[in-house]
mmCIF file of C-alpha atoms in Angstrom:
data_model
loop_
_atom_site.group_PDB
_atom_site.id
_atom_site.type_symbol
_atom_site.label_atom_id
_atom_site.label_comp_id
_atom_site.label_asym_id
_atom_site.label_seq_id
_atom_site.Cartn_x
_atom_site.Cartn_y
_atom_site.Cartn_z
ATOM 1 C CA MET A 38 0.000 0.000 0.000
ATOM 2 C CA ILE A 39 1.375 3.402 -0.945
ATOM 3 C CA VAL A 40 1.338 6.377 1.412
ATOM 4 C CA LEU A 41 -1.269 8.855 0.248
ATOM 5 C CA GLU A 42 -0.141 12.451 0.019
ATOM 6 C CA ILE A 43 -3.422 14.138 0.829
ATOM 7 C CA PRO A 44 -4.586 17.198 2.741
ATOM 8 C CA ASP A 45 -4.143 16.897 6.509
ATOM 9 C CA ALA A 46 -7.570 16.422 8.066
ATOM 10 C CA THR A 47 -6.175 17.029 11.557
ATOM 11 C CA LYS A 48 -5.422 20.729 11.117
ATOM 12 C CA GLU A 49 -7.030 23.236 13.463
ATOM 13 C CA HIS A 50 -9.861 24.129 11.116
ATOM 14 C CA VAL A 51 -12.577 21.592 10.339
ATOM 15 C CA MET A 52 -12.402 20.112 6.856
ATOM 16 C CA GLN A 53 -15.690 20.111 5.002
ATOM 17 C CA PRO A 54 -16.858 16.574 4.256
ATOM 18 C CA ILE A 55 -16.753 14.939 0.856
ATOM 19 C CA LEU A 56 -20.219 14.219 -0.526
ATOM 20 C CA ILE A 57 -20.673 10.679 -1.855
ATOM 21 C CA VAL A 58 -23.873 10.061 -3.837
ATOM 22 C CA THR A 59 -25.008 6.462 -4.317
ATOM 23 C CA HIS A 60 -27.874 5.303 -6.527
ATOM 24 C CA VAL A 61 -28.357 1.632 -5.540
ATOM 25 C CA ASP A 62 -27.248 -0.265 -2.451
ATOM 26 C CA HIS A 63 -24.885 -2.675 -4.177
ATOM 27 C CA GLU A 64 -22.919 0.106 -5.891
ATOM 28 C CA GLY A 65 -21.623 1.891 -2.826
ATOM 29 C CA PRO A 66 -18.334 3.741 -2.335
ATOM 30 C CA GLY A 67 -16.445 0.496 -1.709
ATOM 31 C CA TYR A 68 -12.689 0.960 -1.597
ATOM 32 C CA PHE A 69 -12.977 4.743 -1.859
ATOM 33 C CA ALA A 70 -14.642 4.829 1.567
ATOM 34 C CA GLN A 71 -11.829 2.670 2.938
ATOM 35 C CA VAL A 72 -9.282 5.197 1.650
ATOM 36 C CA LEU A 73 -11.167 8.047 3.319
ATOM 37 C CA ASP A 74 -11.532 6.167 6.609
ATOM 38 C CA ARG A 75 -7.866 5.190 6.599
ATOM 39 C CA ASN A 76 -6.901 8.839 6.288
ATOM 40 C CA SER A 77 -9.531 10.285 8.670
ATOM 41 C CA ILE A 78 -11.200 12.295 5.902
ATOM 42 C CA PRO A 79 -14.846 13.111 6.689
ATOM 43 C CA TYR A 80 -17.587 12.282 4.221
ATOM 44 C CA ARG A 81 -21.349 12.250 3.949
ATOM 45 C CA LEU A 82 -23.274 9.536 2.136
ATOM 46 C CA VAL A 83 -26.500 10.395 0.326
ATOM 47 C CA SER A 84 -28.509 7.443 -0.996
ATOM 48 C CA ILE A 85 -30.710 8.326 -3.944
ATOM 49 C CA GLY A 86 -32.013 4.750 -3.866
ATOM 50 C CA HIS A 87 -33.409 5.409 -0.395
ATOM 51 C CA SER A 88 -34.994 8.708 -1.481
ATOM 52 C CA GLU A 89 -32.558 10.809 0.523
ATOM 53 C CA VAL A 90 -32.485 14.474 -0.390
ATOM 54 C CA LEU A 91 -29.638 15.668 -2.582
ATOM 55 C CA PRO A 92 -27.883 18.757 -1.142
ATOM 56 C CA GLU A 93 -28.344 21.941 -3.141
ATOM 57 C CA HIS A 94 -25.055 23.691 -2.381
ATOM 58 C CA PRO A 95 -21.780 22.084 -3.497
ATOM 59 C CA THR A 96 -19.857 24.680 -1.469
ATOM 60 C CA ASP A 97 -20.919 22.790 1.679
ATOM 61 C CA PHE A 98 -18.465 20.070 0.643
ATOM 62 C CA SER A 99 -14.779 19.802 -0.177
ATOM 63 C CA GLY A 100 -15.490 17.436 -3.066
ATOM 64 C CA LEU A 101 -18.330 15.551 -4.766
ATOM 65 C CA VAL A 102 -18.235 11.845 -5.671
ATOM 66 C CA PHE A 103 -20.878 10.031 -7.723
ATOM 67 C CA MET A 104 -21.095 6.246 -7.774
ATOM 68 C CA GLY A 105 -22.569 3.839 -10.329
ATOM 69 C CA GLY A 106 -25.964 2.300 -10.979
ATOM 70 C CA PRO A 107 -27.834 0.194 -13.542
ATOM 71 C CA MET A 108 -29.977 3.063 -14.786
ATOM 72 C CA SER A 109 -29.175 5.443 -17.656
ATOM 73 C CA VAL A 110 -28.587 9.156 -17.293
ATOM 74 C CA ASN A 111 -31.088 9.453 -20.163
ATOM 75 C CA ASP A 112 -33.888 7.838 -18.130
ATOM 76 C CA PRO A 113 -36.730 10.150 -16.991
ATOM 77 C CA LEU A 114 -35.833 9.874 -13.302
ATOM 78 C CA PRO A 115 -36.589 12.780 -10.944
ATOM 79 C CA TRP A 116 -33.129 12.949 -9.379
ATOM 80 C CA ILE A 117 -31.070 13.111 -12.578
ATOM 81 C CA GLU A 118 -31.511 16.804 -13.377
ATOM 82 C CA PRO A 119 -30.765 17.871 -9.779
ATOM 83 C CA GLU A 120 -27.567 15.808 -9.869
ATOM 84 C CA LEU A 121 -26.569 17.332 -13.197
ATOM 85 C CA ASN A 122 -27.163 20.824 -11.795
ATOM 86 C CA LEU A 123 -25.145 20.021 -8.674
ATOM 87 C CA ILE A 124 -22.235 18.864 -10.827
ATOM 88 C CA ARG A 125 -22.401 22.013 -12.944
ATOM 89 C CA ARG A 126 -22.372 24.252 -9.869
ATOM 90 C CA ALA A 127 -19.478 22.324 -8.344
ATOM 91 C CA VAL A 128 -17.364 22.567 -11.498
ATOM 92 C CA ALA A 129 -18.161 26.293 -11.803
ATOM 93 C CA ALA A 130 -16.982 26.745 -8.209
ATOM 94 C CA SER A 131 -13.799 24.688 -8.843
ATOM 95 C CA ILE A 132 -14.877 22.025 -6.348
ATOM 96 C CA PRO A 133 -13.355 18.641 -7.285
ATOM 97 C CA VAL A 134 -15.795 16.106 -8.734
ATOM 98 C CA LEU A 135 -15.231 12.374 -9.233
ATOM 99 C CA GLY A 136 -17.529 9.959 -11.065
ATOM 100 C CA HIS A 137 -17.510 6.159 -11.305
ATOM 101 C CA CYS A 138 -19.291 4.584 -14.321
ATOM 102 C CA LEU A 139 -22.809 6.100 -14.102
ATOM 103 C CA GLY A 140 -21.174 8.889 -12.125
ATOM 104 C CA GLY A 141 -18.760 9.541 -14.973
ATOM 105 C CA GLN A 142 -21.658 9.576 -17.418
ATOM 106 C CA LEU A 143 -23.467 12.115 -15.238
ATOM 107 C CA ILE A 144 -20.396 14.347 -15.336
ATOM 108 C CA SER A 145 -20.205 14.094 -19.116
ATOM 109 C CA LYS A 146 -23.862 14.967 -19.609
ATOM 110 C CA ALA A 147 -23.751 17.773 -17.049
ATOM 111 C CA LEU A 148 -20.856 19.405 -18.889
ATOM 112 C CA GLY A 149 -22.372 19.164 -22.366
ATOM 113 C CA GLY A 150 -21.381 15.667 -23.449
ATOM 114 C CA SER A 151 -23.707 12.844 -24.435
ATOM 115 C CA VAL A 152 -24.296 9.320 -23.186
ATOM 116 C CA THR A 153 -25.162 6.656 -25.753
ATOM 117 C CA ARG A 154 -25.196 2.881 -26.127
ATOM 118 C CA ASN A 155 -21.686 1.469 -26.353
ATOM 119 C CA ARG A 156 -21.035 -0.795 -29.334
ATOM 120 C CA VAL A 157 -20.660 -3.771 -26.945
ATOM 121 C CA ARG A 158 -21.625 -4.542 -23.392
ATOM 122 C CA GLU A 159 -18.391 -4.676 -21.376
ATOM 123 C CA ILE A 160 -18.280 -6.769 -18.200
ATOM 124 C CA GLY A 161 -15.163 -8.141 -16.561
ATOM 125 C CA TRP A 162 -11.435 -7.556 -16.226
ATOM 126 C CA TYR A 163 -9.970 -5.823 -19.277
ATOM 127 C CA GLU A 164 -6.899 -3.727 -19.860
ATOM 128 C CA VAL A 165 -7.096 -0.013 -20.556
ATOM 129 C CA GLU A 166 -4.507 2.090 -22.337
ATOM 130 C CA ALA A 167 -3.408 5.417 -20.911
ATOM 131 C CA THR A 168 -3.243 8.322 -23.348
ATOM 132 C CA PRO A 169 -0.115 10.508 -23.401
ATOM 133 C CA ALA A 170 -1.996 13.087 -21.324
ATOM 134 C CA ALA A 171 -2.812 10.475 -18.671
ATOM 135 C CA SER A 172 0.800 9.456 -18.254
ATOM 136 C CA THR A 173 1.692 12.953 -17.038
ATOM 137 C CA ALA A 174 -1.318 13.509 -14.790
ATOM 138 C CA TRP A 175 -3.845 11.230 -13.112
ATOM 139 C CA PHE A 176 -2.266 7.929 -14.126
ATOM 140 C CA ALA A 177 1.399 8.826 -13.864
ATOM 141 C CA ASP A 178 3.579 6.105 -12.296
ATOM 142 C CA LEU A 179 1.380 3.430 -13.877
ATOM 143 C CA PRO A 180 2.282 1.357 -16.942
ATOM 144 C CA ALA A 181 0.919 2.281 -20.350
ATOM 145 C CA ARG A 182 -1.614 -0.554 -20.034
ATOM 146 C CA PHE A 183 -3.177 -1.924 -16.881
ATOM 147 C CA ARG A 184 -6.201 -3.989 -15.973
ATOM 148 C CA MET A 185 -9.435 -2.442 -14.686
ATOM 149 C CA PHE A 186 -12.892 -3.732 -13.798
ATOM 150 C CA HIS A 187 -15.801 -2.939 -16.139
ATOM 151 C CA TRP A 188 -19.581 -3.320 -16.045
ATOM 152 C CA HIS A 189 -21.452 -1.080 -18.495
ATOM 153 C CA ASP A 190 -23.325 -0.963 -21.769
ATOM 154 C CA GLU A 191 -23.351 2.810 -22.318
ATOM 155 C CA THR A 192 -20.536 5.234 -22.941
ATOM 156 C CA PHE A 193 -19.951 8.970 -22.643
ATOM 157 C CA SER A 194 -18.542 11.477 -25.092
ATOM 158 C CA LEU A 195 -15.898 14.044 -24.192
ATOM 159 C CA PRO A 196 -17.390 17.405 -23.185
ATOM 160 C CA ALA A 197 -15.775 20.536 -24.585
ATOM 161 C CA GLY A 198 -12.418 21.136 -22.946
ATOM 162 C CA ALA A 199 -12.076 17.582 -21.619
ATOM 163 C CA THR A 200 -8.866 15.558 -21.874
ATOM 164 C CA GLN A 201 -9.162 11.877 -22.740
ATOM 165 C CA LEU A 202 -7.190 9.731 -20.275
ATOM 166 C CA LEU A 203 -8.016 6.055 -20.870
ATOM 167 C CA ARG A 204 -9.361 3.885 -23.683
ATOM 168 C CA ASN A 205 -9.554 0.279 -24.795
ATOM 169 C CA PRO A 206 -10.788 -1.659 -27.845
ATOM 170 C CA HIS A 207 -14.224 -2.257 -26.308
ATOM 171 C CA CYS A 208 -14.883 1.351 -25.330
ATOM 172 C CA GLU A 209 -12.991 4.354 -26.660
ATOM 173 C CA GLN A 210 -13.824 6.618 -23.711
ATOM 174 C CA GLN A 211 -12.798 5.094 -20.394
ATOM 175 C CA ALA A 212 -11.836 8.268 -18.516
ATOM 176 C CA PHE A 213 -11.505 12.014 -18.969
ATOM 177 C CA SER A 214 -10.668 15.036 -16.875
ATOM 178 C CA ILE A 215 -11.491 18.722 -16.864
ATOM 179 C CA GLY A 216 -9.362 20.571 -14.336
ATOM 180 C CA ASN A 217 -9.882 18.865 -10.971
ATOM 181 C CA THR A 218 -12.885 16.863 -12.212
ATOM 182 C CA LEU A 219 -12.302 13.206 -13.093
ATOM 183 C CA ALA A 220 -14.854 10.977 -14.873
ATOM 184 C CA LEU A 221 -14.292 7.219 -15.041
ATOM 185 C CA GLN A 222 -16.239 4.733 -17.140
ATOM 186 C CA CYS A 223 -14.473 1.835 -15.447
ATOM 187 C CA HIS A 224 -14.686 0.872 -11.779
ATOM 188 C CA ILE A 225 -11.711 1.445 -9.459
ATOM 189 C CA GLU A 226 -13.808 1.346 -6.280
ATOM 190 C CA MET A 227 -14.318 -2.409 -6.271
ATOM 191 C CA THR A 228 -13.733 -4.720 -3.339
ATOM 192 C CA GLU A 229 -13.701 -8.501 -3.501
ATOM 193 C CA ALA A 230 -17.100 -8.642 -1.790
ATOM 194 C CA MET A 231 -18.592 -6.183 -4.297
ATOM 195 C CA VAL A 232 -17.415 -8.184 -7.303
ATOM 196 C CA ARG A 233 -18.826 -11.412 -5.897
ATOM 197 C CA LYS A 234 -22.135 -9.731 -5.064
ATOM 198 C CA TRP A 235 -22.510 -8.180 -8.512
ATOM 199 C CA VAL A 236 -21.810 -11.507 -10.223
ATOM 200 C CA ALA A 237 -24.169 -13.452 -7.967
ATOM 201 C CA SER A 238 -27.000 -10.935 -8.284
ATOM 202 C CA ALA A 239 -27.012 -10.755 -12.097
ATOM 203 C CA PRO A 240 -26.871 -14.308 -13.522
ATOM 204 C CA GLU A 241 -28.803 -13.164 -16.593
ATOM 205 C CA GLU A 242 -25.769 -11.151 -17.717
ATOM 206 C CA PHE A 243 -23.864 -14.363 -18.430
ATOM 207 C CA VAL A 244 -26.473 -16.348 -20.366
ATOM 208 C CA HIS A 245 -25.817 -14.904 -23.822
ATOM 209 C CA ARG A 246 -22.398 -13.339 -23.551
ATOM 210 C CA SER A 247 -20.888 -10.971 -26.094
ATOM 211 C CA SER A 248 -17.182 -10.925 -26.898
ATOM 212 C CA ALA A 249 -16.663 -8.311 -24.185
ATOM 213 C CA VAL A 250 -18.523 -10.095 -21.379
ATOM 214 C CA GLN A 251 -16.455 -12.554 -19.392
ATOM 215 C CA SER A 252 -17.989 -15.562 -17.675
ATOM 216 C CA ALA A 253 -18.776 -15.456 -13.963
ATOM 217 C CA ALA A 254 -16.002 -17.990 -13.398
ATOM 218 C CA GLU A 255 -13.467 -15.846 -15.242
ATOM 219 C CA ILE A 256 -14.480 -12.663 -13.391
ATOM 220 C CA THR A 257 -13.989 -14.324 -10.003
ATOM 221 C CA ARG A 258 -10.834 -16.246 -10.938
ATOM 222 C CA ASP A 259 -7.791 -15.228 -8.888
ATOM 223 C CA LEU A 260 -9.970 -12.469 -7.452
ATOM 224 C CA PRO A 261 -7.861 -11.481 -4.400
ATOM 225 C CA THR A 262 -4.844 -10.805 -6.630
ATOM 226 C CA ARG A 263 -6.882 -8.891 -9.171
ATOM 227 C CA ILE A 264 -8.496 -6.764 -6.464
ATOM 228 C CA ALA A 265 -5.106 -6.032 -4.903
ATOM 229 C CA ASP A 266 -3.810 -4.853 -8.288
ATOM 230 C CA LEU A 267 -6.918 -2.736 -8.881
ATOM 231 C CA GLN A 268 -6.674 -1.122 -5.478
ATOM 232 C CA GLY A 269 -3.048 -0.310 -6.193
ATOM 233 C CA VAL A 270 -4.299 1.712 -9.176
ATOM 234 C CA ALA A 271 -7.052 3.218 -7.046
ATOM 235 C CA ASP A 272 -4.558 4.327 -4.388
ATOM 236 C CA ILE A 273 -2.702 6.396 -6.992
ATOM 237 C CA VAL A 274 -5.812 7.878 -8.619
ATOM 238 C CA TYR A 275 -7.653 8.633 -5.390
ATOM 239 C CA ALA A 276 -4.550 10.215 -3.850
ATOM 240 C CA ARG A 277 -4.180 12.580 -6.800
ATOM 241 C CA TRP A 278 -7.873 13.521 -6.692
ATOM 242 C CA LEU A 279 -7.743 14.067 -2.928
ATOM 243 C CA GLN A 280 -4.786 16.399 -3.318
ATOM 244 C CA SER A 281 -7.142 18.862 -4.992
ATOM 245 C CA ILE A 282 -9.726 19.031 -2.200
ATOM 246 C CA ASP A 283 -9.992 22.191 -0.132
ATOM 247 C CA GLN A 284 -7.691 22.099 2.850
#
């Protein structure tokens, strides 16, 4: 485990919490919450799936984090537009924003991008390739290609001013950044328990598999090692994002 170089939460002033928005119970903050707990960084969880009220003012938080979910940002759901507005206000106020899968798609749409059906459904452990821009920023100190966890059938476009960071043959847009905002299509928040729960709760995903959907057996093969590798990537990415939160 690397030592995270993050703002000191023990300083005399009280750090504002990080807001973490979840949309369904099984797609919680996972390893990201472990990183925050390990470093005594305060956070507040808001569960859209439990009809909790979304805060209106991003300035009440040092950063905003949006997790995944099986729904589409294009669905006529009552909480989508408020989330998009919250993201826009946070970015305008230079408050760091981080999105995982659906969360990354919300960021794209909020900032003028679009979310459409990906050419294939992508589920499992697949490598991503870092762009030249990624190797000097968010994903520095990582190899040019590394393995990530994926579970999606939609994809986002790059909003104006965004920098593409990751891609792979199954999905051209795997991550982008705009300033201190980072949108991920892939999942770096996974724990071993989360992977096993997702696989067990969605057997229908593995009945008629496409070329980009691994079997349940393949996804859970050598899982502790794969999770350890993924969390090594997450340590680097989360540390860099946390460096930008308000001290």
